[in-house]
Structure formats: structure tokens, C-alpha cells
GROMACS .gro file of C-alpha atoms in nm:
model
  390
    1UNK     CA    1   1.991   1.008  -0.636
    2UNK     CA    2   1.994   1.292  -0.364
    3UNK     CA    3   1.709   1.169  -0.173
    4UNK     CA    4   1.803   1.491   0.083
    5UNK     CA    5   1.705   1.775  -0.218
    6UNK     CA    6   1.402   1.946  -0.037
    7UNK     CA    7   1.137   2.002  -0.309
    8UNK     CA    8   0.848   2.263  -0.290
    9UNK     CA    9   0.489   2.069  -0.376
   10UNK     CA   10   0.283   2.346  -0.251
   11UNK     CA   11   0.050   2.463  -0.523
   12UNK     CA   12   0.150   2.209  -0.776
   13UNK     CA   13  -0.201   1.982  -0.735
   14UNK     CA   14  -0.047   1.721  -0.497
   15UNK     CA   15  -0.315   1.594  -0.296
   16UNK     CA   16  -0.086   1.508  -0.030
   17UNK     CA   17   0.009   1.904   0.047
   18UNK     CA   18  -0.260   2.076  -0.173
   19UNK     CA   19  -0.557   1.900   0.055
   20UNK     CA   20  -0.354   1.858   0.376
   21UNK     CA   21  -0.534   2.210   0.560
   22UNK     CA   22  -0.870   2.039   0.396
   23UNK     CA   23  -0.796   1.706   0.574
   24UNK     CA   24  -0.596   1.831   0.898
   25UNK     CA   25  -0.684   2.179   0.882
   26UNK     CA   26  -0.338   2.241   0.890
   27UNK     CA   27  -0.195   2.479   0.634
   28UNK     CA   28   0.118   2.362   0.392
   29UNK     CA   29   0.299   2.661   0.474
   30UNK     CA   30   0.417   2.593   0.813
   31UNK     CA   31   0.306   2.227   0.789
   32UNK     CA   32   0.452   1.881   0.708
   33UNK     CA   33   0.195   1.658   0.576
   34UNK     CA   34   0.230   1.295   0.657
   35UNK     CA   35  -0.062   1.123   0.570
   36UNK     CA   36  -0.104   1.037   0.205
   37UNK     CA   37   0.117   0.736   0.111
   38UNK     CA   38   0.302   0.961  -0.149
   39UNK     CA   39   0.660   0.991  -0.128
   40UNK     CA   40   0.846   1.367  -0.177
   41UNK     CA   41   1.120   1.290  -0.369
   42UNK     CA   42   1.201   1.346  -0.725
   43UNK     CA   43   1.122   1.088  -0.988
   44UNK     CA   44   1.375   0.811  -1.085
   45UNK     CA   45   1.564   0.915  -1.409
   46UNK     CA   46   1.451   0.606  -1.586
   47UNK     CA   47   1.115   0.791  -1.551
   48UNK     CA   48   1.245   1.088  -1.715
   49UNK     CA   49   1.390   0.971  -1.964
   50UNK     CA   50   1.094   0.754  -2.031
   51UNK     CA   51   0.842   1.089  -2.060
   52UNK     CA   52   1.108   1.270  -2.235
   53UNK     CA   53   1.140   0.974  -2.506
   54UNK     CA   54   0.733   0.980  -2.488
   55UNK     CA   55   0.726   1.379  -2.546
   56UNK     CA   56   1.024   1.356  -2.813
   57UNK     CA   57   0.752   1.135  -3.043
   58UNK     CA   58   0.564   1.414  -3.002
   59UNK     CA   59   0.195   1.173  -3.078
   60UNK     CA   60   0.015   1.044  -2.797
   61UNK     CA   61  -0.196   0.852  -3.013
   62UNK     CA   62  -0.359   0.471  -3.009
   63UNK     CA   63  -0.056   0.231  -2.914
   64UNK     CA   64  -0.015  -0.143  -2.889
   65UNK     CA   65  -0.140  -0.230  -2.554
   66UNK     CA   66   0.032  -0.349  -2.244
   67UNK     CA   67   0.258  -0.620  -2.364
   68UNK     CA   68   0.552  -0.505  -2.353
   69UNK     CA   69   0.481  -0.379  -2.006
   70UNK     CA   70   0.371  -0.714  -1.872
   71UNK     CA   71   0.684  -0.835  -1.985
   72UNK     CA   72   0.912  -0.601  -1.813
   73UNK     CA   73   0.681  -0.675  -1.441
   74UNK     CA   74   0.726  -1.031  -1.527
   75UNK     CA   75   1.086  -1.004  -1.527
   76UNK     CA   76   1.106  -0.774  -1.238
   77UNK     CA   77   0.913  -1.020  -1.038
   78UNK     CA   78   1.166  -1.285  -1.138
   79UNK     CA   79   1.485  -1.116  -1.102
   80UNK     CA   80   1.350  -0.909  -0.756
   81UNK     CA   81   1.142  -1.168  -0.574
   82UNK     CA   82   1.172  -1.507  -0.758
   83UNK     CA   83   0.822  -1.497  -0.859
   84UNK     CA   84   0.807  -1.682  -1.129
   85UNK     CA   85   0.482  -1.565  -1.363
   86UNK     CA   86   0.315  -1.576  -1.678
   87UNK     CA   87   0.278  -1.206  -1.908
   88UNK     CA   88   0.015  -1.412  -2.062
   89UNK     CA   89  -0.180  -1.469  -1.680
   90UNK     CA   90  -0.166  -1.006  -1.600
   91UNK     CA   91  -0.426  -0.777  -1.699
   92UNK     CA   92  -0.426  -0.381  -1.676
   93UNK     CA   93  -0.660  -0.162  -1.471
   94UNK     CA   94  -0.670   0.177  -1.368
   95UNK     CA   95  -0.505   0.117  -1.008
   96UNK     CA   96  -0.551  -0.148  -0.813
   97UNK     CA   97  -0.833   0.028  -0.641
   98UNK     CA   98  -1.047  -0.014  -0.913
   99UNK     CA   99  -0.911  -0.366  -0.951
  100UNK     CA  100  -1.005  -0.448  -0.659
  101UNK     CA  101  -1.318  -0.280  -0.681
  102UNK     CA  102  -1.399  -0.459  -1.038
  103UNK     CA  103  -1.320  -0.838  -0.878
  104UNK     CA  104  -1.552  -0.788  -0.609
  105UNK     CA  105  -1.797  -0.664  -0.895
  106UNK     CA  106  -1.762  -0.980  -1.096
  107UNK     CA  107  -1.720  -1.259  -0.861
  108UNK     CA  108  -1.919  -1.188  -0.541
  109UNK     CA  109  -2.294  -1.055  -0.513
  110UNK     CA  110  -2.440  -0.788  -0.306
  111UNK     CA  111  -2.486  -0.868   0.065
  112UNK     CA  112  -2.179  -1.109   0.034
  113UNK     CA  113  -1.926  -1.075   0.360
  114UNK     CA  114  -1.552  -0.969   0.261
  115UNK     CA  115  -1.286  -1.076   0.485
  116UNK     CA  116  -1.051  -0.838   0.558
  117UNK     CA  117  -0.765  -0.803   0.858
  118UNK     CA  118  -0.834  -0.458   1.051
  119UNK     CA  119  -0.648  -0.217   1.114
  120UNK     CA  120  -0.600  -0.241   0.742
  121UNK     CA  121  -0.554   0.006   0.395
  122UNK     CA  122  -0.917   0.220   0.434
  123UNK     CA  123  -0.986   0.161   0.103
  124UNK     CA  124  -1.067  -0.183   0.139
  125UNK     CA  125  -1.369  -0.103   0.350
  126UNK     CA  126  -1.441   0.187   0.066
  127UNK     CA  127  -1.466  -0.046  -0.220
  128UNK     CA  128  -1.645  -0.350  -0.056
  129UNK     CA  129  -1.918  -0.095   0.060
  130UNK     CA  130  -1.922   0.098  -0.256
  131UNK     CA  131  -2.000  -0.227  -0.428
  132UNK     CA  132  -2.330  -0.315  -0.164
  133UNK     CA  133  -2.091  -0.600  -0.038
  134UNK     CA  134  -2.032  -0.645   0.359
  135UNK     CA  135  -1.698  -0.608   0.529
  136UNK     CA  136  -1.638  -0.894   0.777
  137UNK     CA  137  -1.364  -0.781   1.015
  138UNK     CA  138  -1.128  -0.979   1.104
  139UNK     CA  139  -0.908  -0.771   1.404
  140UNK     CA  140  -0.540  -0.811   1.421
  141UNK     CA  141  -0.386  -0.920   1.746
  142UNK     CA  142  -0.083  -0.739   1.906
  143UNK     CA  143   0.182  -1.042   2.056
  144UNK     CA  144   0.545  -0.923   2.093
  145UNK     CA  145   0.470  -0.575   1.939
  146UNK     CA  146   0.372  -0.690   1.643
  147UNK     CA  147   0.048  -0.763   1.453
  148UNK     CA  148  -0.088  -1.137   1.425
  149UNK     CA  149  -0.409  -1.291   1.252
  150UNK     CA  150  -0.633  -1.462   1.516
  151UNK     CA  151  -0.726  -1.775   1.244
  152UNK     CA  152  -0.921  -1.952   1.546
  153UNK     CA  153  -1.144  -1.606   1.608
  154UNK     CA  154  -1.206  -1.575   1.244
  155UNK     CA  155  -1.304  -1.915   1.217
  156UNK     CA  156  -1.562  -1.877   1.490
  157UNK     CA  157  -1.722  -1.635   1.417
  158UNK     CA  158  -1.807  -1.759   1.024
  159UNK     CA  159  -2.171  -1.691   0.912
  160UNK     CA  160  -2.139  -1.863   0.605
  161UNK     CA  161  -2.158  -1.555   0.379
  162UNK     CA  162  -1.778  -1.494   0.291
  163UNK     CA  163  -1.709  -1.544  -0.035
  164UNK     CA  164  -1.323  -1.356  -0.056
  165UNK     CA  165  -1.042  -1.246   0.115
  166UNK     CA  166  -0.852  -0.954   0.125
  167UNK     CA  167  -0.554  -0.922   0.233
  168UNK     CA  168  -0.281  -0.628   0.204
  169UNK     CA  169   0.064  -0.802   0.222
  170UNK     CA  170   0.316  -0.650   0.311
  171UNK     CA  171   0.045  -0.519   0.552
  172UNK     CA  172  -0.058  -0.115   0.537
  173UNK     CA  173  -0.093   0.069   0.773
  174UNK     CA  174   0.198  -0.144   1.032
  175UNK     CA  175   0.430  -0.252   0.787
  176UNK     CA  176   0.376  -0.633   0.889
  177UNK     CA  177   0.543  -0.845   0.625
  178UNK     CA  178   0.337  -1.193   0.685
  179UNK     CA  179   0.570  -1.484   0.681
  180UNK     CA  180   0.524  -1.811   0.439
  181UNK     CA  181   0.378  -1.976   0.670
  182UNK     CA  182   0.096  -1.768   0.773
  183UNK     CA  183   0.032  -1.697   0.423
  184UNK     CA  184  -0.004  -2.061   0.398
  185UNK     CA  185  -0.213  -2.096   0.655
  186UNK     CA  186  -0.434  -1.818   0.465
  187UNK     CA  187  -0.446  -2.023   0.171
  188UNK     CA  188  -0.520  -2.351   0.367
  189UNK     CA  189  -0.838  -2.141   0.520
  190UNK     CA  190  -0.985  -2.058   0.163
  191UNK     CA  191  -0.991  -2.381   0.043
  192UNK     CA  192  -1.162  -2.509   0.345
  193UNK     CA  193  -1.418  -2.226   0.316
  194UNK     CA  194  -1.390  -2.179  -0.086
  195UNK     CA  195  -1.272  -1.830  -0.076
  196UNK     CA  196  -1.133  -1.620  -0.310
  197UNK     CA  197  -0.795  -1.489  -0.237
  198UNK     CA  198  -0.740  -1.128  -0.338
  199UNK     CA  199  -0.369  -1.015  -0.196
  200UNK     CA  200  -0.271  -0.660  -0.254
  201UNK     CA  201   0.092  -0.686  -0.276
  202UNK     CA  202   0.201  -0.308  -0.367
  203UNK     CA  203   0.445  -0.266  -0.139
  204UNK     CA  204   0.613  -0.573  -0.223
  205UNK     CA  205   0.912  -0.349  -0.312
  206UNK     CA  206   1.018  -0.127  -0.001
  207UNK     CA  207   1.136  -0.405   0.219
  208UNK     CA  208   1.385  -0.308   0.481
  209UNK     CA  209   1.751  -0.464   0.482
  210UNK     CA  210   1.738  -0.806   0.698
  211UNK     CA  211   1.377  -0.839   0.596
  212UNK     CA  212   1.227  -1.112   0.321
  213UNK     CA  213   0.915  -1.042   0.151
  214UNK     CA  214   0.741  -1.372  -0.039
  215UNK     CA  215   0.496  -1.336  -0.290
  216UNK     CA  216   0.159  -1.553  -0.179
  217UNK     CA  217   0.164  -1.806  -0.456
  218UNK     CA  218   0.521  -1.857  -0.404
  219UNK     CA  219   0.441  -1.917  -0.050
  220UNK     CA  220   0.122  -2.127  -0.160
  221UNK     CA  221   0.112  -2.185  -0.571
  222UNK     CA  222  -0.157  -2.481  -0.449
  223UNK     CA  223  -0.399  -2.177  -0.430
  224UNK     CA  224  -0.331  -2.069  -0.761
  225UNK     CA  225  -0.673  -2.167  -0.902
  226UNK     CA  226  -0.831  -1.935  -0.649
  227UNK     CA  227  -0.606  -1.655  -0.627
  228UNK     CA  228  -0.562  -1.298  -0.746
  229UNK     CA  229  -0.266  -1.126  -0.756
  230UNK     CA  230  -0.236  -0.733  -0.711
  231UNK     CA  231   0.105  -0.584  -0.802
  232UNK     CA  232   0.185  -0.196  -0.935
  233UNK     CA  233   0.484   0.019  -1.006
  234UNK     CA  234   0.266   0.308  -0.812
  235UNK     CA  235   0.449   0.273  -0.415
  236UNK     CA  236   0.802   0.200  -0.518
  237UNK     CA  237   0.823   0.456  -0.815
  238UNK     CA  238   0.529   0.708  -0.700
  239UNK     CA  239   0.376   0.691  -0.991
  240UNK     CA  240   0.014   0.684  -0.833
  241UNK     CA  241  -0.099   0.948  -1.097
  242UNK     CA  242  -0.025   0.733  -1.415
  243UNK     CA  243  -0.305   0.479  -1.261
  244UNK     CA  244  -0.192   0.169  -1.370
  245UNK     CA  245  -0.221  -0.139  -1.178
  246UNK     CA  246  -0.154  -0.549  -1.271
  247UNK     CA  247  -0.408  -0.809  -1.186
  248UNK     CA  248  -0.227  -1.169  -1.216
  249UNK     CA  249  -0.489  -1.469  -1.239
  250UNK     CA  250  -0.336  -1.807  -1.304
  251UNK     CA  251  -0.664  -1.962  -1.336
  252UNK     CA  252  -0.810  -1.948  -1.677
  253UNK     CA  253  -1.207  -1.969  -1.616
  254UNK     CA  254  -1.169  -1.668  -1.374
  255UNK     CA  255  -0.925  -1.425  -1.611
  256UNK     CA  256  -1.132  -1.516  -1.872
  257UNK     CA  257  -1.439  -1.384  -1.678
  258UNK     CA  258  -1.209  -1.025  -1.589
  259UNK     CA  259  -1.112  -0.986  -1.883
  260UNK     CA  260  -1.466  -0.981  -2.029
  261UNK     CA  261  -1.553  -0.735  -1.760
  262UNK     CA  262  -1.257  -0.473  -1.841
  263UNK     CA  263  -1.400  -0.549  -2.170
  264UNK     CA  264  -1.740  -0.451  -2.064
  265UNK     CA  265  -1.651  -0.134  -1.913
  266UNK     CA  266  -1.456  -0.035  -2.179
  267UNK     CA  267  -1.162  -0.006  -2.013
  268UNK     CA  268  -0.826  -0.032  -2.120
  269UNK     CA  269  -0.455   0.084  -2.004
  270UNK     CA  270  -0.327   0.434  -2.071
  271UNK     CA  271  -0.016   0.488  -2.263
  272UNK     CA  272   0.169   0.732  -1.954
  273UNK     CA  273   0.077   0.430  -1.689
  274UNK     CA  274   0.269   0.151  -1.963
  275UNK     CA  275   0.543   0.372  -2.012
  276UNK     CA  276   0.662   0.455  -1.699
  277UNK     CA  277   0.592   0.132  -1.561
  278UNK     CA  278   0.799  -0.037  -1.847
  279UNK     CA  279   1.070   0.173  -1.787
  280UNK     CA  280   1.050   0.141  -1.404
  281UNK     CA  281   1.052  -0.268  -1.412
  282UNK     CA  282   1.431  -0.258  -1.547
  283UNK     CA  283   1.781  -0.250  -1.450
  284UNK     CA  284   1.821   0.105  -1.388
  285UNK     CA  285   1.477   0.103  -1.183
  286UNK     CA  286   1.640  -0.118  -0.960
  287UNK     CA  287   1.959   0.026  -0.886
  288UNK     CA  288   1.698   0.364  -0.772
  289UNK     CA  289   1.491   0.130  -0.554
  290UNK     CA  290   1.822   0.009  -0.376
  291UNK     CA  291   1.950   0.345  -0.284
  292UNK     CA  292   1.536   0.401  -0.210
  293UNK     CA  293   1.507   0.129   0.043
  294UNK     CA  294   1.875   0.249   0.191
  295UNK     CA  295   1.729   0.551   0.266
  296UNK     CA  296   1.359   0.468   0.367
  297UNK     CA  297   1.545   0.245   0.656
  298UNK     CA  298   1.776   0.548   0.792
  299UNK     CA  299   1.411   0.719   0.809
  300UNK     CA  300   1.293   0.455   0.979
  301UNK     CA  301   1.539   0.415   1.212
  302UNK     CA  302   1.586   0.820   1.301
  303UNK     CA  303   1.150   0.817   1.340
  304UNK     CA  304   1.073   0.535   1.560
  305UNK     CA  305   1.396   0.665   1.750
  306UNK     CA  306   1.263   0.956   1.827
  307UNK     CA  307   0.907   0.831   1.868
  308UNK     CA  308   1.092   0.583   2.165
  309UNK     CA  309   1.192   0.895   2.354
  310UNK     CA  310   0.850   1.007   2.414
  311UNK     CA  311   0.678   0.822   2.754
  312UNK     CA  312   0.358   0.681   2.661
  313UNK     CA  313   0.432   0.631   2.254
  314UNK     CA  314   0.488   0.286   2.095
  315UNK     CA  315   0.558   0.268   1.742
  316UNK     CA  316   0.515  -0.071   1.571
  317UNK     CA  317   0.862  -0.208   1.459
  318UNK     CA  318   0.825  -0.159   1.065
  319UNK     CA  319   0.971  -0.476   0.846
  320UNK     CA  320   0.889  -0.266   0.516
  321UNK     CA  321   0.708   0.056   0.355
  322UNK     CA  322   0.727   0.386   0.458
  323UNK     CA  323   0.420   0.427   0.673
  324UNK     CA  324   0.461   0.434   1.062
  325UNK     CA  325   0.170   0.295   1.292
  326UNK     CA  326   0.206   0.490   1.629
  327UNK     CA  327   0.017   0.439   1.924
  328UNK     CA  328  -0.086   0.680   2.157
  329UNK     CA  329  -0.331   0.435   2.373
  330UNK     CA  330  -0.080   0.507   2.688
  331UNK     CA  331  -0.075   0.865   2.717
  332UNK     CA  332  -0.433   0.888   2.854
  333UNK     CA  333  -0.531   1.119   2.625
  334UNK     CA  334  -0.858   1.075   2.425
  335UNK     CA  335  -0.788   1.111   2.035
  336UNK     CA  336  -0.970   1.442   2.030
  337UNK     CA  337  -0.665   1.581   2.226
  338UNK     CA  338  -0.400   1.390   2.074
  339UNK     CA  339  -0.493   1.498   1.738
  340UNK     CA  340  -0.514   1.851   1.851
  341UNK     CA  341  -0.196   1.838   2.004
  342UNK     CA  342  -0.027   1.648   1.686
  343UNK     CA  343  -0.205   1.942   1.439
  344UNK     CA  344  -0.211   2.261   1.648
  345UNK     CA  345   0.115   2.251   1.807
  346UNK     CA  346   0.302   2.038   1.611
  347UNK     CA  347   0.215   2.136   1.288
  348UNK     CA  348   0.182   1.746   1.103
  349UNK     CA  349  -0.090   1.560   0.912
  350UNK     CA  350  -0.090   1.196   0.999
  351UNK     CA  351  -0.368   0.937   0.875
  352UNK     CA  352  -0.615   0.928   1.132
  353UNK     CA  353  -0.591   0.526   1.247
  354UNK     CA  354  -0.955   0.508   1.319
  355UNK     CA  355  -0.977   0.486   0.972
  356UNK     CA  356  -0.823   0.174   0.913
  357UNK     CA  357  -1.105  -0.024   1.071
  358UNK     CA  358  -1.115  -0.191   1.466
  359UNK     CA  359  -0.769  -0.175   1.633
  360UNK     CA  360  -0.688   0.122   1.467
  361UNK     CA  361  -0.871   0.379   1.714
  362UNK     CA  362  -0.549   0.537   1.895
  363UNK     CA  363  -0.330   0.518   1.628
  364UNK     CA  364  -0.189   0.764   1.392
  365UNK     CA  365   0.006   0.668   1.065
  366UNK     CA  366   0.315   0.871   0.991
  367UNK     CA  367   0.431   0.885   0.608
  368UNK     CA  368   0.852   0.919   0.627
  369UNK     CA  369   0.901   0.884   0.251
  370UNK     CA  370   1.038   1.291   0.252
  371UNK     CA  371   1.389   1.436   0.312
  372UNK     CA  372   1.553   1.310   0.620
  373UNK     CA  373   1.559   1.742   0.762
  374UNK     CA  374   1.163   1.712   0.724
  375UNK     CA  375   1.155   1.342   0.941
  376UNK     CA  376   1.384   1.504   1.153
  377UNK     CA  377   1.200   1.863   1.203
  378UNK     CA  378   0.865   1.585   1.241
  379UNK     CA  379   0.988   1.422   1.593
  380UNK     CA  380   1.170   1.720   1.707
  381UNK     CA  381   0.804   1.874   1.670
  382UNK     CA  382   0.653   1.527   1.805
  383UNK     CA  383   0.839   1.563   2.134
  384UNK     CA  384   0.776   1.923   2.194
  385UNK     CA  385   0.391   1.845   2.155
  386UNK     CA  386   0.414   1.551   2.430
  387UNK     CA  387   0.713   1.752   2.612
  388UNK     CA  388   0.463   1.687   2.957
  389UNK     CA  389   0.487   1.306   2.936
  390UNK     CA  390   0.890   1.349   2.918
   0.00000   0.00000   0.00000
């Protein structure tokens, strides 16, 4: 795969560079747009020859389901992560935003308090206020550069009106991948509290070399009763378009209830989504995601090296993904400037951290998932920006 092969996105309806003057007011022809987590490189063959078996049918008619699918992301999670997991516990939704959105429909009420760890994914906010739920912040603490949950905060300041938890693991926007034994300490603080457990694991996938990503009910199957699992082929194989997500619920009583209320709403997985996430979850999509990772990490590497030569910038150390949480807190700048400085003069469309919830407000998130020349022609354009503080 030549990861390197610059591709032109401009006009084709990608939200990421068609809505990037819209969101930054900066204009795809002289910009580089950094902020949705889409990635710019060319889809894996095992995609393509999936679509081109699909088109070769030539009938895009009423199909089987998503068996066969369920199948092939049980055996990915097996051979990838040693998650071992029952087809027979997944159901299909359209994204795991709408899964998300759909659990918090079905097993919490309106005015009910949603735990969630801030800075954190924006959409997680989105859907628990879309739904007339309430989002109880929980905000991450920096220690050694890195983010850490503050259980003995959260645990004082309880009002008795959580009913779930949300968590995004490994963690968007920093990259945090929590270890077993915080994710068991997680599990040990819903069953005190009898929370539900929702853990958005979509970048389980794009885990840098040296790095070990564990599944929550492999790092605590006690809270399988209680738990829902969030998995998609979306991140790894950008396939965010097809809008297919997995919902894994080991207990019976509660899939039973989700599956009545995908029933309910009539809906049911799309033959594009199965497809290319059948063909995905298999050998060949595996040997892609290597040579993905290899290449995510030299962007890694080459961005927060060039974000360390800038006085007053501290990038988070990222364990996986391709999103990079920089903080601009020392440069005594107020955002307003900073963002200025980031879209007028150096032409780039980060995420704007203040987003993400508390602990986010001088941040911005960089997406590196595009040819190494663009990451590179990024800091180059960084550092001019901030030239003063050098």
C-alpha cells in the first residue's frame, strides 16, 4: 500500500475538505484540513474487491442480514486482540453514534446524569443531550503528561442520578490507551453504583508498536452482565460512510430489550456497511492495518517532533489513533489568537479542544492520518506561525 500517493478530495463530498472553509473558514485550496477523524488514504484492496464483487452481481436487493459479518468481527476480535465473543451476543446499527444514542434511549430516562471522562469524543455530550439526559463530567487529570481518571473526585461528587458510563477507550481526543487495571477499577465503580457500562472501543485497532490495547471485558468479564460493547470497522478501514457499527451485549435481558428497540425503529443493517466490513475483518484486512499502524507511528513520531521544537507547545505522548491533543496553555496566548494564528497564517483546520468538554479549552486536535509530505508541510507551517516563541 503506498500510504505516500497524495490524493485530491476537494470537491468529491468529503466532509473533512468539502466543509473545512465552513468549519475553519479556511479554504481547501491552499489548506490542510486536520480536524475530522477521517483518514486520506486510499481504501484497502480487500475493500475493492469487495464493492467490485458487490457491483459485478449487479442487484442490490434484500440480503440475508448481518451474520456472516458478525462472524468475520468475531474472529477478528479473536485472532487481533484475544477477545473472545459470541456472533450470537452483536447487533447492527447505523454507527455507533446512533448506538450509543439508542442505549441511552432504552435504558436510562430523561433527566438521568451520564458519566463521561472530559476532554472526551464531542459526540458523547451531543447524544446524551439530544436524548434530554444530563452529562456528568468527570475531568481528566494530567500526571506525567498523560491523562488519568480522578475515581476519588468522581466519587465525591455523586448525586445519585447516574445511571451509565461512557467511556471512549482507547481514549479520543489524547490517544490514552487505559490500562487493565484502571479499566478494572471502572468496572469495580459500576457495580458499586449499578451503572451501566457503555465503552466505545473504535479505535481498538490503531495501536502504536510497544503499545497493548485490552478489550474491557477481557480486562473485567465480571462486568459482563452490565456491559456494552462498541466496536466498528469505520476508524481502522475509513469506512465511516457505510455506517455500520457492532453493539456486543453478553447479557441476555438487556440485548433482548435492544434488539426490540432496533426492532421498533425499524432499523436494520445496510448491505454496503456488511460488505465491506466482512471483507475488512479478514486476513488480507490485516496485513493493510499492519503496514497502517507502521505508518500512522512514523506520523506520529515526525508531528509531535516537530510540535517539541516549538517553546510553549506540549503535545500529549499518543499510545494509539491518529489524533494529536496539543496544548497551547503556555504560550500566553488566548485561543482567539492561537486559532487565528493556526488558520490565517498557517493555513490548517484542527478540532477546536473546547469542544471536547472541561480540560479541553487550550487544546487543538491534529488529524495525521494523510501523506507523510502533508504532516510534514503541517509543522513546517506550525513553526512558522509560532516562529516568535522560537
Amino acid at each position: 500500500m503506498n500510504f505516500d500517493e497524495i490524493i485530491d478530495r476537494r470537491g468529491t463530498g468529503s466532509t473533512k475538505w468539502d466543509r473545512m472553509e465552513a468549519y475553519g473558514g479556511v479554504s481547501p485550496a491552499d489548506g490542510i484540513p486536520m480536524w475530522v477523524a477521517d483518514m486520506d488514504f486510499r481504501a484497502a484492496d480487500v475493500l475493492q474487491d469487495a464493492m467490485q464483487s458487490l457491483m459485478d452481481r449487479a442487484n442490490y436487493g434484500y440480503f440475508p442480514g448481518d451474520g456472516e459479518m458478525n462472524e468475520a468481527v468475531a474472529w477478528w476480535m479473536k485472532e487481533r486482540h484475544g477477545w473472545d465473543v459470541d456472533p450470537g451476543h452483536m447487533s447492527s446499527t447505523a454507527g455507533l453514534g446512533h448506538a450509543i444514542a439508542l442505549i441511552l434511549e432504552t435504558y436510562t430516562d430523561p433527566g438521568d446524569e451520564v458519566i463521561i471522562f472530559t476532554p472526551v469524543y464531542h459526540e458523547f455530550t451531543n447524544k446524551i443531550q439530544l436524548t434530554n439526559r444530563v452529562v456528568h463530567e468527570s475531568p481528566l487529570v494530567i500526571e506525567d503528561g498523560i491523562y488519568h481518571m480522578d475515581m476519588d473526585a468522581l466519587e465525591a461528587g455523586l448525586s445519585g442520578n447516574e445511571r451509565m458510563m461512557l467511556i471512549s477507550s482507547p481514549h479520543n481526543p489524547a490517544g490514552r490507551i487505559w490500562t487493565s487495571g484502571e479499566l478494572r477499577q471502572l468496572s469495580e465503580f459500576c457495580t458499586r453504583h449499578d451503572l451501566i457500562m457503555v465503552a466505545d472501543e473504535i479505535h481498538h485497532d490503531l495501536v502504536f508498536p510497544g503499545q497493548t490495547f485490552t478489550h474491557f471485558l477481557n480486562a473485567a468479564p465480571e462486568a459482563a452482565d452490565r456491559t456494552f460493547v462498541l466496536t466498528a470497522a469505520s476508524k481502522t478501514f475509513n469506512t465511516a460512510g457505510a455506517r455500520v457499527g457492532t453493539v456486543t451485549i453478553p447479557n441476555p435481558d438487556l440485548r433482548k430489550r435492544f434488539r426490540q428497540a432496533l426492532l421498533e425503529h425499524q432499523t436494520q443493517p445496510n448491505l454496503l456497511g456488511v460488505e465491506l466490513t466482512r471483507a475488512a475483518y479478514s486476513p488480507g484486512g490485516a496485513a493493510w492495518v499492519d503496514e497502517l499502524v507502521a505508518y500512522l507511528d512514523g506520523n506520529h513520531r515526525l508531528f509531535l517532533d516537530g510540535i517539541g521544537q516549538i517553546p510553549a507547545l506540549k503535545a500529549m505522548p499518543m499510545q494509539s489513533t491518529y489524533l494529536a491533543w496539543v496544548n497551547f496553555a503556555d504560550t500566553g496566548m488566548d485561543m482567539k489568537e492561537v486559532l487565528r494564528r493556526v488558520h490565517e497564517d498557517a493555513r490548517l483546520v484542527p478540532s477546536v479542544g473546547a469542544d471536547f468538554g472541561t480540560g479541553g479549552e487550550t487544546f487543538l486536535r491534529f488529524n495525521i492520518a494523510t501523506p507523510r509530505a502533508r504532516v510534514v508541510e503541517a509543522v513546517e507551517r506550525l513553526q512558522a506561525a509560532f516562529a516568535d516563541l522560537q
